[in-house]
Structures are given as C-alpha cells and as structure tokens.
JSON list of C-alpha atoms in Angstrom, two decimals:
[
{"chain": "A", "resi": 1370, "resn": "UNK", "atom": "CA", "xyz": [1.07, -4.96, -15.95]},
{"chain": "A", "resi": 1371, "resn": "UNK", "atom": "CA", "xyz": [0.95, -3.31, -12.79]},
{"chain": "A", "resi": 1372, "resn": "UNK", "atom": "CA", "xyz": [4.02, -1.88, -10.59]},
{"chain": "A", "resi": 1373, "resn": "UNK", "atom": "CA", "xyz": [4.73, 0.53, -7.93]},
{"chain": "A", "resi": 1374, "resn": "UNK", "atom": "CA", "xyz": [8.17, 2.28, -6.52]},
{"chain": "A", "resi": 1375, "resn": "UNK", "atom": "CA", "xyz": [9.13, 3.27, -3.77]},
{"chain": "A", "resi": 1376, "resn": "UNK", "atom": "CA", "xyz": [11.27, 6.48, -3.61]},
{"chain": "A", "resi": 1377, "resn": "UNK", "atom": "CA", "xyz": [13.44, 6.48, -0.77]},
{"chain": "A", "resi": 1378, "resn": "UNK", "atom": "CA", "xyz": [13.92, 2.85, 1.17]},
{"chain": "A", "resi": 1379, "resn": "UNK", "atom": "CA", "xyz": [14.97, 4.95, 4.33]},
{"chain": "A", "resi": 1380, "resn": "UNK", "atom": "CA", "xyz": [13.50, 8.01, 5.57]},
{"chain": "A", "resi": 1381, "resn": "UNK", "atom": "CA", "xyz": [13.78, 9.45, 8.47]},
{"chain": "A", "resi": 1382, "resn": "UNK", "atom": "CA", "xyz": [12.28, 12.63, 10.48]},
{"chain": "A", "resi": 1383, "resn": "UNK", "atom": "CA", "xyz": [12.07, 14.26, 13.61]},
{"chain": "A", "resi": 1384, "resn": "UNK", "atom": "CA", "xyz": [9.46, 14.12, 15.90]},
{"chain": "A", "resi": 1385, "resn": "UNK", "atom": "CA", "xyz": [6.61, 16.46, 15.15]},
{"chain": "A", "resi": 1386, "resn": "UNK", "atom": "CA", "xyz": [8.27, 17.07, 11.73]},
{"chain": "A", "resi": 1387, "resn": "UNK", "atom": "CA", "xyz": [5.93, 16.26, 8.50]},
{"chain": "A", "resi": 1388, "resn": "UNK", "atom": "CA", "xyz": [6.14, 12.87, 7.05]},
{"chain": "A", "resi": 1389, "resn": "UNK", "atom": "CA", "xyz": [6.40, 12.11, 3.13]},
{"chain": "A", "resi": 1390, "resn": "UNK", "atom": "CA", "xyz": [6.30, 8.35, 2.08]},
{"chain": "A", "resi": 1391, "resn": "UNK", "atom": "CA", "xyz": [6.69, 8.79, -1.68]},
{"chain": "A", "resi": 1392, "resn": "UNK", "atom": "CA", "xyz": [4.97, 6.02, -4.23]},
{"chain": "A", "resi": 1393, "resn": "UNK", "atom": "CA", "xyz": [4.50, 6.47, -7.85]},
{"chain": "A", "resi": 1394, "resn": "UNK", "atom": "CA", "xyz": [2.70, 3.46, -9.96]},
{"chain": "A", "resi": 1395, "resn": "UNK", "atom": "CA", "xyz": [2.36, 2.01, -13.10]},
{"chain": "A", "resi": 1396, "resn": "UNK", "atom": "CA", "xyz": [-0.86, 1.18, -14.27]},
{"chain": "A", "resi": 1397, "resn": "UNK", "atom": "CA", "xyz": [-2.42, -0.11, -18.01]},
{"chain": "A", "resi": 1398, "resn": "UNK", "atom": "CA", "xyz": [-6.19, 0.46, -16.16]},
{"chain": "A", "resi": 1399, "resn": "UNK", "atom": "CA", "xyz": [-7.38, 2.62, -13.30]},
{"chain": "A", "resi": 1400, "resn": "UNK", "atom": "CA", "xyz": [-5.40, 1.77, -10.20]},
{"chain": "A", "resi": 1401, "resn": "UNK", "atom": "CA", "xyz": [-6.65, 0.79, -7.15]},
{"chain": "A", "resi": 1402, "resn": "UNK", "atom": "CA", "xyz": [-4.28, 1.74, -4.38]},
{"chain": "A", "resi": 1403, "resn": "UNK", "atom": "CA", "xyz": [-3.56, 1.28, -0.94]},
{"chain": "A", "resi": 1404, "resn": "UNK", "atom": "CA", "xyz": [-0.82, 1.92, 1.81]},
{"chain": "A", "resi": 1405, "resn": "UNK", "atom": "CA", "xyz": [0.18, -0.53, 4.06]},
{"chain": "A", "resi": 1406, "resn": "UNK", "atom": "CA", "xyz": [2.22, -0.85, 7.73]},
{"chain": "A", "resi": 1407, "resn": "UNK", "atom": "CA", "xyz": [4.21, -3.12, 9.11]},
{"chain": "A", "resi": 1408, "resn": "UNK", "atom": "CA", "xyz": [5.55, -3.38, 12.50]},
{"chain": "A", "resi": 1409, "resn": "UNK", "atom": "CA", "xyz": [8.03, -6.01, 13.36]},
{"chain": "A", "resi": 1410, "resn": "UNK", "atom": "CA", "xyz": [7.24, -9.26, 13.66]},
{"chain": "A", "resi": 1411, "resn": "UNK", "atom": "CA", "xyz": [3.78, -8.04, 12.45]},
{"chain": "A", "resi": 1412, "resn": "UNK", "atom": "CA", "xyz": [1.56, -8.46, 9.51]},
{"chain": "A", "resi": 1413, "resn": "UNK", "atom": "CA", "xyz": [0.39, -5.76, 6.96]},
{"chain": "A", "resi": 1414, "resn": "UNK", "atom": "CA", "xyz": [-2.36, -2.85, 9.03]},
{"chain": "A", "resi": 1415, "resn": "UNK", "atom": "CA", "xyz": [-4.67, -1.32, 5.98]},
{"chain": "A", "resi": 1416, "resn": "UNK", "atom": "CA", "xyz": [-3.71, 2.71, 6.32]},
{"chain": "A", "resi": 1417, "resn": "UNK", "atom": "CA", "xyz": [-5.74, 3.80, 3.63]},
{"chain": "A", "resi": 1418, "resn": "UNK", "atom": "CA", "xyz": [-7.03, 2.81, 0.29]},
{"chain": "A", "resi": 1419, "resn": "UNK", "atom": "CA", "xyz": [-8.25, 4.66, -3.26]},
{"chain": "A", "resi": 1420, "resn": "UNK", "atom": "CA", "xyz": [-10.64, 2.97, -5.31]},
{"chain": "A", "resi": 1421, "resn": "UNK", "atom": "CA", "xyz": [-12.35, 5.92, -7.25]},
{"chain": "A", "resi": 1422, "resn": "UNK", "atom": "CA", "xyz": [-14.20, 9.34, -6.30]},
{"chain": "A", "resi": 1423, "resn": "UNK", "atom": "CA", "xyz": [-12.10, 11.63, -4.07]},
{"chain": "A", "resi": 1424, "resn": "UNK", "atom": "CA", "xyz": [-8.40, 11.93, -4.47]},
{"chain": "A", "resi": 1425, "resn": "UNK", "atom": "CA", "xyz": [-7.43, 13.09, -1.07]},
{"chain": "A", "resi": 1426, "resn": "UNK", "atom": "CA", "xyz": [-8.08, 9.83, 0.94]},
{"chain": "A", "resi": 1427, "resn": "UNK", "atom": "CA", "xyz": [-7.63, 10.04, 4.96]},
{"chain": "A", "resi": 1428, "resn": "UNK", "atom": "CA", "xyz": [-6.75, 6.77, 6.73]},
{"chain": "A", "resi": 1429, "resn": "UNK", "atom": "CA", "xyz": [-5.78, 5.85, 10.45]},
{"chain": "A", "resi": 1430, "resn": "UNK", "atom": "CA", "xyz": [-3.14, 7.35, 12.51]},
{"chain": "A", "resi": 1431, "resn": "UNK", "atom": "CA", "xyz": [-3.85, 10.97, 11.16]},
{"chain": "A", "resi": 1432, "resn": "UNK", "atom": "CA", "xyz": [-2.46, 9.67, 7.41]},
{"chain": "A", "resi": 1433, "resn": "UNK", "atom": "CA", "xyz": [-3.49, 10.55, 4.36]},
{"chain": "A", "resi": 1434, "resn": "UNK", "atom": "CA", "xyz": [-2.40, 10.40, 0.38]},
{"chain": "A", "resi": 1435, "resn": "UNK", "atom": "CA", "xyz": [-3.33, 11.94, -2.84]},
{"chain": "A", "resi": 1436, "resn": "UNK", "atom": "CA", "xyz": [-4.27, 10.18, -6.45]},
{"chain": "A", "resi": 1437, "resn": "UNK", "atom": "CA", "xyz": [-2.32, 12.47, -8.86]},
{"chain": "A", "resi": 1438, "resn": "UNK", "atom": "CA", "xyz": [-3.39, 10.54, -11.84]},
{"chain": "A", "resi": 1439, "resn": "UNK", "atom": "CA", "xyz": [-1.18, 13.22, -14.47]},
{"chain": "A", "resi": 1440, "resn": "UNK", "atom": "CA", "xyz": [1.84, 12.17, -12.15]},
{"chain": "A", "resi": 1441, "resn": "UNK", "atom": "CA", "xyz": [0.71, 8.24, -11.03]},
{"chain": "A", "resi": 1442, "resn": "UNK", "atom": "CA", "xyz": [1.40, 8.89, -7.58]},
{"chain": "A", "resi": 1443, "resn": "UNK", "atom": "CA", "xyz": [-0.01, 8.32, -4.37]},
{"chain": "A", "resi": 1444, "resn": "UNK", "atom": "CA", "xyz": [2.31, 9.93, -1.79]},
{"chain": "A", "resi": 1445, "resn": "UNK", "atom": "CA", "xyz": [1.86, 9.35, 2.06]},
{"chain": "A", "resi": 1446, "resn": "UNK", "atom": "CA", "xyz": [1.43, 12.38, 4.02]},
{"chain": "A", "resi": 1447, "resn": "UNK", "atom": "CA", "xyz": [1.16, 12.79, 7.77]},
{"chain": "A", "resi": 1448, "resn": "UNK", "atom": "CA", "xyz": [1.55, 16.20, 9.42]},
{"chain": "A", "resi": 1449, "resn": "UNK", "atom": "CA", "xyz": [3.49, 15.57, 12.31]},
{"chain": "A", "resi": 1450, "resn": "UNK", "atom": "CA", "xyz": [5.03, 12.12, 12.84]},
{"chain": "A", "resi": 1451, "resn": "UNK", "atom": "CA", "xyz": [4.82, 10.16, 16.43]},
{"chain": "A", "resi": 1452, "resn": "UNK", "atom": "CA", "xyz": [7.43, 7.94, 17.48]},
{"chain": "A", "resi": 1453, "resn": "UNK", "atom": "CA", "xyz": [4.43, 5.45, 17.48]},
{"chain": "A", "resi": 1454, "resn": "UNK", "atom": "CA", "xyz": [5.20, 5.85, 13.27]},
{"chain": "A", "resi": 1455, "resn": "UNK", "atom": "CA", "xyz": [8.18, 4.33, 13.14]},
{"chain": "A", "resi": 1456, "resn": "UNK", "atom": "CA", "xyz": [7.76, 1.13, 10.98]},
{"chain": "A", "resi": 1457, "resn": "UNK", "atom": "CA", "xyz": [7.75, -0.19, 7.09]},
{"chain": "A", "resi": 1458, "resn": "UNK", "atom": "CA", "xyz": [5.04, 1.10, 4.88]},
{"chain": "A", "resi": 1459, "resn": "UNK", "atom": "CA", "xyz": [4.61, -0.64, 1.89]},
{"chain": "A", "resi": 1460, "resn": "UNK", "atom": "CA", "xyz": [2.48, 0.91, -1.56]},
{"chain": "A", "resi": 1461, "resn": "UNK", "atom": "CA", "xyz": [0.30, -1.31, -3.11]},
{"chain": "A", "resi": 1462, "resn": "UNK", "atom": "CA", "xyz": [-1.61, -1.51, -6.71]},
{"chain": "A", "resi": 1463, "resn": "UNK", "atom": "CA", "xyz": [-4.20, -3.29, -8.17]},
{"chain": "A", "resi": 1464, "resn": "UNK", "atom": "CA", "xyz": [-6.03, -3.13, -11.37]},
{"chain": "A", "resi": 1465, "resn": "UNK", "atom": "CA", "xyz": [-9.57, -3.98, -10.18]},
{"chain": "A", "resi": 1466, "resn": "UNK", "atom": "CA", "xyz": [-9.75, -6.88, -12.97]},
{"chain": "A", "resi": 1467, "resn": "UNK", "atom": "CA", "xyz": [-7.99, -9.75, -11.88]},
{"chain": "A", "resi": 1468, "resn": "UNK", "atom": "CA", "xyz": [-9.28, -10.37, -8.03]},
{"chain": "A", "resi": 1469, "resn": "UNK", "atom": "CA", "xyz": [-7.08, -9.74, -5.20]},
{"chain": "A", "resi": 1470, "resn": "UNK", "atom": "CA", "xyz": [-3.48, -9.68, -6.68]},
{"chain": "A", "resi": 1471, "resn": "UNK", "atom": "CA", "xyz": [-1.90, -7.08, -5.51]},
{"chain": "A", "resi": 1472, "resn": "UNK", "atom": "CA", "xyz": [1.62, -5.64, -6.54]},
{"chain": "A", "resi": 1473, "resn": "UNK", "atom": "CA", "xyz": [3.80, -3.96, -3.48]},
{"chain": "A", "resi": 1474, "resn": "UNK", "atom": "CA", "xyz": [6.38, -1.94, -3.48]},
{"chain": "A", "resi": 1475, "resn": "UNK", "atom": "CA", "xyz": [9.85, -2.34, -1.78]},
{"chain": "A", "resi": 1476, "resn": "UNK", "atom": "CA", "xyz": [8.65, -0.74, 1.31]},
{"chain": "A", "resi": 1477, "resn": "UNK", "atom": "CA", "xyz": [10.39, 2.59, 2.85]},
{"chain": "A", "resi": 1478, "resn": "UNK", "atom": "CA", "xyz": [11.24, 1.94, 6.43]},
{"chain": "A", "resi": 1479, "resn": "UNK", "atom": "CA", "xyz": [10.50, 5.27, 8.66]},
{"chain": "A", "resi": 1480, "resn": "UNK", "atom": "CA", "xyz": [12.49, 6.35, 12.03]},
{"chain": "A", "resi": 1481, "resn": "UNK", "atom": "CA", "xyz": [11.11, 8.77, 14.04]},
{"chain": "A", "resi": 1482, "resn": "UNK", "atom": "CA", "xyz": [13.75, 10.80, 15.86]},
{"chain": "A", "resi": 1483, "resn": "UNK", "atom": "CA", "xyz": [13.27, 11.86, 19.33]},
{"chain": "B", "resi": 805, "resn": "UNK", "atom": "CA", "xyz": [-14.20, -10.31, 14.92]},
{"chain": "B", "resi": 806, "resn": "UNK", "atom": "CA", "xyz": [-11.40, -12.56, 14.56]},
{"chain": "B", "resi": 807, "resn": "UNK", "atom": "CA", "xyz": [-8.69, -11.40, 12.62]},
{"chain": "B", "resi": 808, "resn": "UNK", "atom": "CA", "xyz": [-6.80, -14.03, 10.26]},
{"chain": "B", "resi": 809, "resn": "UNK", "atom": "CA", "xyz": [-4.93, -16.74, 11.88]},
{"chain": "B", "resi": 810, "resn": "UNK", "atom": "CA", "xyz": [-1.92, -18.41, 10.56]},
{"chain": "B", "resi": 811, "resn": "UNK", "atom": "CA", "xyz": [-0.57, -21.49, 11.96]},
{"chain": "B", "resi": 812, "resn": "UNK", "atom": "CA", "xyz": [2.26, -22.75, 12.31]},
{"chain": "B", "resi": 813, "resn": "UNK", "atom": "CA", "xyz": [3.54, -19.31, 13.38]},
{"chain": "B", "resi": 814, "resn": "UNK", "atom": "CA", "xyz": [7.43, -20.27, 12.95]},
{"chain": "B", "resi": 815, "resn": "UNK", "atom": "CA", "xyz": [9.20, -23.09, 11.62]},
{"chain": "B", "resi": 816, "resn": "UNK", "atom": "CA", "xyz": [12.35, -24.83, 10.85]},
{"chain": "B", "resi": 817, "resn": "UNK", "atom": "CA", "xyz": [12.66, -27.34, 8.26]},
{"chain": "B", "resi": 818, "resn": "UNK", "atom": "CA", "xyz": [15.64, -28.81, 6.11]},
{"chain": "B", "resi": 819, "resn": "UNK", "atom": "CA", "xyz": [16.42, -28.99, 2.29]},
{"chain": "B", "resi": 820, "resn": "UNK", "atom": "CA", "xyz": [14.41, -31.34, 0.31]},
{"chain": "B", "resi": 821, "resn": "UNK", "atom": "CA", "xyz": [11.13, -31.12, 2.92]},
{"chain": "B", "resi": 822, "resn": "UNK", "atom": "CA", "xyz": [7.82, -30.34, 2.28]},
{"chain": "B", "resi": 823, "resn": "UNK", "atom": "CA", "xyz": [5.51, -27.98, 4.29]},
{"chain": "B", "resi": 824, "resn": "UNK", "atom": "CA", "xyz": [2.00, -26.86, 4.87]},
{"chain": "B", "resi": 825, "resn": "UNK", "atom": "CA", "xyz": [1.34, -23.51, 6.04]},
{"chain": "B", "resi": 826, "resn": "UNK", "atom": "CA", "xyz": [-2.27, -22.67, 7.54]},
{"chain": "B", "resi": 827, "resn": "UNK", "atom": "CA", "xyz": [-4.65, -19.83, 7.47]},
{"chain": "B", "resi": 828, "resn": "UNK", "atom": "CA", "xyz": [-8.28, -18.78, 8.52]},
{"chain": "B", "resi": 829, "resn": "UNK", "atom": "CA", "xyz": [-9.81, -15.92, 7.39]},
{"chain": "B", "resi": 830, "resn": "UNK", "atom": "CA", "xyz": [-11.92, -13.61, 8.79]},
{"chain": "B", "resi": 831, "resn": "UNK", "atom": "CA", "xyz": [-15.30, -15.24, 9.13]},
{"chain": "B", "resi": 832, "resn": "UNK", "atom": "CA", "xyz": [-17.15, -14.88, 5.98]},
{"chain": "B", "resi": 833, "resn": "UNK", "atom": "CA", "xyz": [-14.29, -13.63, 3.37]},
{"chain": "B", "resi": 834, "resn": "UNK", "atom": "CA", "xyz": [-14.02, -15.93, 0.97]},
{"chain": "B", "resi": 835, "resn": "UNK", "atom": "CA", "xyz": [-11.17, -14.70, -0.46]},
{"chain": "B", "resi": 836, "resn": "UNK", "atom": "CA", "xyz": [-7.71, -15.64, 0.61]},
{"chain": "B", "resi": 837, "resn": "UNK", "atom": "CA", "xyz": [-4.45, -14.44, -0.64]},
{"chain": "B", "resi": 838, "resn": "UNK", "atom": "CA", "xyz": [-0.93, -15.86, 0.46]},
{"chain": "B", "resi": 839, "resn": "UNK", "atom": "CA", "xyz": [2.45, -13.81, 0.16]},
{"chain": "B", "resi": 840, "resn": "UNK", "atom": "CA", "xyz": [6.12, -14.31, 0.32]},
{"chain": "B", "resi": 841, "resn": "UNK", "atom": "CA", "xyz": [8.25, -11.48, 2.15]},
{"chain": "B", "resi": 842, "resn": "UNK", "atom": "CA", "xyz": [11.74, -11.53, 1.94]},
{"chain": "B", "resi": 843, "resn": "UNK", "atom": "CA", "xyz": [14.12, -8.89, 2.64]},
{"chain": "B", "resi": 844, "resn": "UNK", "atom": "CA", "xyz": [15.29, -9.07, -0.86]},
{"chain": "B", "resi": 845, "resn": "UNK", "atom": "CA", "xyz": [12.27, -9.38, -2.84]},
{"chain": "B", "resi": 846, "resn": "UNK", "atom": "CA", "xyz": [9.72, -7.79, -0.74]},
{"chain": "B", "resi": 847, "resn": "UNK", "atom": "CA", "xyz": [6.53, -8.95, -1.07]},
{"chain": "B", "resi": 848, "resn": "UNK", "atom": "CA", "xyz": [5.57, -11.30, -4.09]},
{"chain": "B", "resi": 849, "resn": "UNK", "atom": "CA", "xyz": [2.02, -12.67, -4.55]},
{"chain": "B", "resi": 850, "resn": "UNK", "atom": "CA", "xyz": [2.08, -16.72, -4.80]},
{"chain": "B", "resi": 851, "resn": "UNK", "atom": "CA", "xyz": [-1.86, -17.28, -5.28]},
{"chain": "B", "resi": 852, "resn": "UNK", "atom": "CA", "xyz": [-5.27, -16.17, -4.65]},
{"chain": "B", "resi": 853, "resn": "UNK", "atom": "CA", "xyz": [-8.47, -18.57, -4.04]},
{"chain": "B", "resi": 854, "resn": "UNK", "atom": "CA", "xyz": [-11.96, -17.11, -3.75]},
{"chain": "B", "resi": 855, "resn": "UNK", "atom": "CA", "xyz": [-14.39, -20.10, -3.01]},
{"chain": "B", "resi": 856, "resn": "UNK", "atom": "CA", "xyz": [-12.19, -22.82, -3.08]},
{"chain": "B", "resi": 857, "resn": "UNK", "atom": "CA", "xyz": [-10.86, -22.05, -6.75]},
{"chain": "B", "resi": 858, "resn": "UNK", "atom": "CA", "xyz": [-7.43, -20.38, -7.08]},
{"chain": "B", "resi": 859, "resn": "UNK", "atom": "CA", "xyz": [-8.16, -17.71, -8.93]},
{"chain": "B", "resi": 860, "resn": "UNK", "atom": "CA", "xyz": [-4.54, -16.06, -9.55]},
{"chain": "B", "resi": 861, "resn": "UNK", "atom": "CA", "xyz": [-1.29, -17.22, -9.02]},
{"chain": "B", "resi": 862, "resn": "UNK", "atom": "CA", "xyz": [1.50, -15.39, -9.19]},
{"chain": "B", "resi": 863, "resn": "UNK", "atom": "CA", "xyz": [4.97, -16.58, -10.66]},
{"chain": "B", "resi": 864, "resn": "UNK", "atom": "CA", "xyz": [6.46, -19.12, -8.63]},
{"chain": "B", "resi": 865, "resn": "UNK", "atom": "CA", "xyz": [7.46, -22.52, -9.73]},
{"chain": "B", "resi": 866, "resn": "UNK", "atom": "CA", "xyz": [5.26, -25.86, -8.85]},
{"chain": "B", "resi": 867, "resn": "UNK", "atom": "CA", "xyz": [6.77, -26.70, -5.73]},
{"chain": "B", "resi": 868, "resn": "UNK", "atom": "CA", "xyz": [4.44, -23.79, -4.44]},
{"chain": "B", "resi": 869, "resn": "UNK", "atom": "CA", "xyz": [1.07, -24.79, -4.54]},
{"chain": "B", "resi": 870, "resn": "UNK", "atom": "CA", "xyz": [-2.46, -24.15, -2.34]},
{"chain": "B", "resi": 871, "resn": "UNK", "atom": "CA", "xyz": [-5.87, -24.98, -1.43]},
{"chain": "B", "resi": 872, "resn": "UNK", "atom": "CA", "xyz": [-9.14, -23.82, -0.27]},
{"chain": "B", "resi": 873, "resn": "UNK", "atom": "CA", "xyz": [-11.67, -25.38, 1.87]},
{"chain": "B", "resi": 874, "resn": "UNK", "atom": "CA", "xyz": [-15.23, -24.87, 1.54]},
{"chain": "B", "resi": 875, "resn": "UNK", "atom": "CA", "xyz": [-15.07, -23.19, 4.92]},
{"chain": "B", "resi": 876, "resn": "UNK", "atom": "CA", "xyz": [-12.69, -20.61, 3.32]},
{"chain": "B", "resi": 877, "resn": "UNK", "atom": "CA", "xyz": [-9.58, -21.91, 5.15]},
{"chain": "B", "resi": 878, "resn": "UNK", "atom": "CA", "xyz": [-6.64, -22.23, 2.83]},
{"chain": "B", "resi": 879, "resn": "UNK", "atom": "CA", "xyz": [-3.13, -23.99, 3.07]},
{"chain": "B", "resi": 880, "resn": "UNK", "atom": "CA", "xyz": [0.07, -23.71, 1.01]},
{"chain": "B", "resi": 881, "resn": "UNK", "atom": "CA", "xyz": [2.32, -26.56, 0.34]},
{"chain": "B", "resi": 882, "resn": "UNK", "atom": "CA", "xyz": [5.88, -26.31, -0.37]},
{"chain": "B", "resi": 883, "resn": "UNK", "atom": "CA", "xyz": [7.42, -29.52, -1.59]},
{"chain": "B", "resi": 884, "resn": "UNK", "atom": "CA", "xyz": [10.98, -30.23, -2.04]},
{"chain": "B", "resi": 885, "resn": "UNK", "atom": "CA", "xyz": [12.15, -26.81, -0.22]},
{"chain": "B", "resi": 886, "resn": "UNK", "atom": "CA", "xyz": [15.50, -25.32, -0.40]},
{"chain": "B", "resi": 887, "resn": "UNK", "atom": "CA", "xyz": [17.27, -22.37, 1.32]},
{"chain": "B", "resi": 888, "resn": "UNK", "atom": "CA", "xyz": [15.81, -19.69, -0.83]},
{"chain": "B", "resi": 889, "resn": "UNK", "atom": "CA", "xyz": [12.21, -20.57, 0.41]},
{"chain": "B", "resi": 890, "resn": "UNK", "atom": "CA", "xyz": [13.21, -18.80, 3.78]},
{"chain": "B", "resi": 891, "resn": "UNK", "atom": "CA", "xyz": [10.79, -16.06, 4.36]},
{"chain": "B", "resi": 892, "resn": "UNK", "atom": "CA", "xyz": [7.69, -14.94, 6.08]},
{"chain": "B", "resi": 893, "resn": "UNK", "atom": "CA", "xyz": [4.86, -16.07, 4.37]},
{"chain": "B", "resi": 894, "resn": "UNK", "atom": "CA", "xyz": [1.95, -13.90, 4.66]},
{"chain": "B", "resi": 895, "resn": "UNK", "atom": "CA", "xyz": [-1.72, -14.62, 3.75]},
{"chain": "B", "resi": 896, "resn": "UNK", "atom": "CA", "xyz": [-4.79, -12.01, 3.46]},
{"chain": "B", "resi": 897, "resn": "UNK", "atom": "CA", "xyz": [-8.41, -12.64, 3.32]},
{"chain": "B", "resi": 898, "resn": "UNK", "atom": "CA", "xyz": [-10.78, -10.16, 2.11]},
{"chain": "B", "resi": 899, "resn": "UNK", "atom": "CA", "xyz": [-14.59, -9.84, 1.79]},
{"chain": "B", "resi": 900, "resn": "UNK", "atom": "CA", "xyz": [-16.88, -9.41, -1.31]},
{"chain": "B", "resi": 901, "resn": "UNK", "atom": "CA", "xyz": [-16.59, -10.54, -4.80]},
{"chain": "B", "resi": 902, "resn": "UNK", "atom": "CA", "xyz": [-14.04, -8.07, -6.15]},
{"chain": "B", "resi": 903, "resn": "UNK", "atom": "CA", "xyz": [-10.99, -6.01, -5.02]},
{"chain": "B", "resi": 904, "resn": "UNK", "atom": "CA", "xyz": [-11.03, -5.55, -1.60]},
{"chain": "B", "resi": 905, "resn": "UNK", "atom": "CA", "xyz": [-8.94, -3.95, 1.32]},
{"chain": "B", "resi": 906, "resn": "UNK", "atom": "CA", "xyz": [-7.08, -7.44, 2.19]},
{"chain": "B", "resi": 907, "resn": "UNK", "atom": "CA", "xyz": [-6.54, -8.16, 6.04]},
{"chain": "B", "resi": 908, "resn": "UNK", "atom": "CA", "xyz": [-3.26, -9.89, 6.64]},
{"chain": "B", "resi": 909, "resn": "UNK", "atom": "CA", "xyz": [-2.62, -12.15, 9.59]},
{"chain": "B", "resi": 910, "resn": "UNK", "atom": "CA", "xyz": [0.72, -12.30, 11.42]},
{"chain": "B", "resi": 911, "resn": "UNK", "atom": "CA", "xyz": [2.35, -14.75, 9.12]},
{"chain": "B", "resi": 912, "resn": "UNK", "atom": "CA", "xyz": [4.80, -17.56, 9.19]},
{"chain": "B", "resi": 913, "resn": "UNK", "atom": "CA", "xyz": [8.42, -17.64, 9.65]},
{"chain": "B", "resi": 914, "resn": "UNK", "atom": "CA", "xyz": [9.31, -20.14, 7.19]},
{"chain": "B", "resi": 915, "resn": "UNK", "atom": "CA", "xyz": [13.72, -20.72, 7.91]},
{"chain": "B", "resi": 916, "resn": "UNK", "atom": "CA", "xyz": [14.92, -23.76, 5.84]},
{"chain": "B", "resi": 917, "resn": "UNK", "atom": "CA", "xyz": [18.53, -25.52, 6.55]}
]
C-alpha cells in the first residue's frame, strides 16, 4: 500500500527566506511522486513530478525536490519564497501499477511573511 | 488547450438527494480521475476510468458511483446524500496509457443540508 506524510501542516517563512515543504512516503514498489498546489478556490497546479532517472527534479515557480530513496522522501525546496507562494501543497504517490490512483498527503499550508 | 471543466461548479442539495457531478477532460486524455477534498480527510481517491471502464476505485461506499463516455467525459453520481458528502469534489484527466501527471479542473463545491 502506498502513503505519504506530511511533516508540518503549517509552515511559515519570511519573504526571501528558503522554503522546506517536508514529505516522506511509503512505498511496497518504486514510487512515483509528485507535488501539488493549491490556491483557494482552485484546483491542484502539477509543481513537479519523479518518475525514475534523476533525483533532483526542478518544477515551476523556481521549485524543486529530491528522491532520497534510503530516507523515502521527497522534500520541497525553493530558495527564496515570494508572497506569490503562499498556498497548500499537497505530496502525492503512486506505484506505477495500478493506473492513476494516487495517494495525497494532508497538505502543509505555506504563509509567506512580508 | 482547454483545461478540464467541471460543471456544476457549486451546489446545494438536501439529505436523501442524489447528484451528478460533470467533467471534461483535456481533449484526448482518456483517463479521468475524480477526488473528494475535505478539510478533514484531505484528498481521497473515489474512482478512475480510462476508456470508459473504471479502472480503480477507491474506498467509498455504493452511493458513490461514475461513468465514462466514449468521448472521455465522465460523471459521478451520489445517491441518497447526507451531510458528510459536503466537500469539493475534484476530478483529473491525464494522457497516455499509464501513470501520468494528472491535470485537475477547478472542482465542485458539493454543501448538503
């Protein structure tokens, strides 16, 4: 079965300051794994995604995350956060074997502080 | 291209109703994938169909149930709702055969009295 957590449901930063969206996953099979916003009233934007091959993946908005297979995490990264970032990013995995069904996390809500 | 569409975009029904909830993927995905959100339970997978065959479902009882059309174009049904069905329901189409990035639309705001 497949499952991913969310560390921290909160976080907030300062402007400029680095962001770190923490997700860690469980996984039977090779994961496949993506990160997700949300703005309100919105649906899910695609940030990034890993399938295989690299394990530093860059997405939109200057984002990027790591596959640490030894530690099952997939933490978002950003350098220097925009108030633009404030929103709900959700972690998502899949196992590649049963179609689209993916498994999200509980989503970590960022503020960006002026 | 068009993104998905999901119609209605809110709604307001009362216990014991049944609804339909629209979506159209993005032109050629054949893949569509509907969601509950709820602030409680986040985001839980209902049911994916790929070519008009539901080909997972997640773990909700019968009163949740979907469709495909052969134009990819999927509806859920709720039947018999009651207060706990109040969420956003989400739905995501995605291209190709196999796991895909999925493209959500903008959902519906599903409120039951």
């Amino acid at each position: 079965a497949q499952s991913v957590t969310q560390l921290g449901s909160h976080v907030s930063v300062s402007e400029g300051a680095l962001v770190l969206l923490r997700c860690n996953y469980s996984s039977s099979v090779p994961p496949y794994l993506f990160w997700y916003v949300q703005y309100p009233n919105q649906g899910l934007q695609l940030l990034l995604k890993y399938t295989t091959g690299a394990t530093l993946v860059k997405g939109i908005n200057g984002f990027e995350a790591e596959f640490k297979k030894s530690e099952t995490s997939f933490h978002l990264t950003k350098p220097s956060a925009h108030m633009s970032d404030a929103a709900e990013y959700f972690c998502a995995v899949s196992d590649g074997r049963t179609g689209n069904q993916f498994y999200f996390g509980t989503g970590t809500s960022l503020t960006v502080i002026p | 291209k068009a993104g998905v569409t999901q119609t209605p975009r809110y709604l307001i029904k009362t216990r014991g109703q049944q609804v339909t909830l629209s979506c159209s993927p993005i032109s050629g995905h054949r893949s569509v994938s509907w969601y509950q959100q709820t602030p409680g339970q986040g985001l839980q997978f209902l049911f994916e169909y790929f070519s008009e065959t539901q080909r997972n479902k997640g773990n909700f009882p019968g009163r949740f149930s979907g469709r495909q059309f052969s134009n990819s174009r999927s509806e859920m049904n709720v039947s018999t709702l009651e207060l706990g069905d109040s969420a956003l329901y989400l739905c995501a189409s995605t291209g190709g055969t196999g796991v895909g990035e999925q493209y959500f639309g903008p959902g519906t705001r599903l409120t039951v009295t």
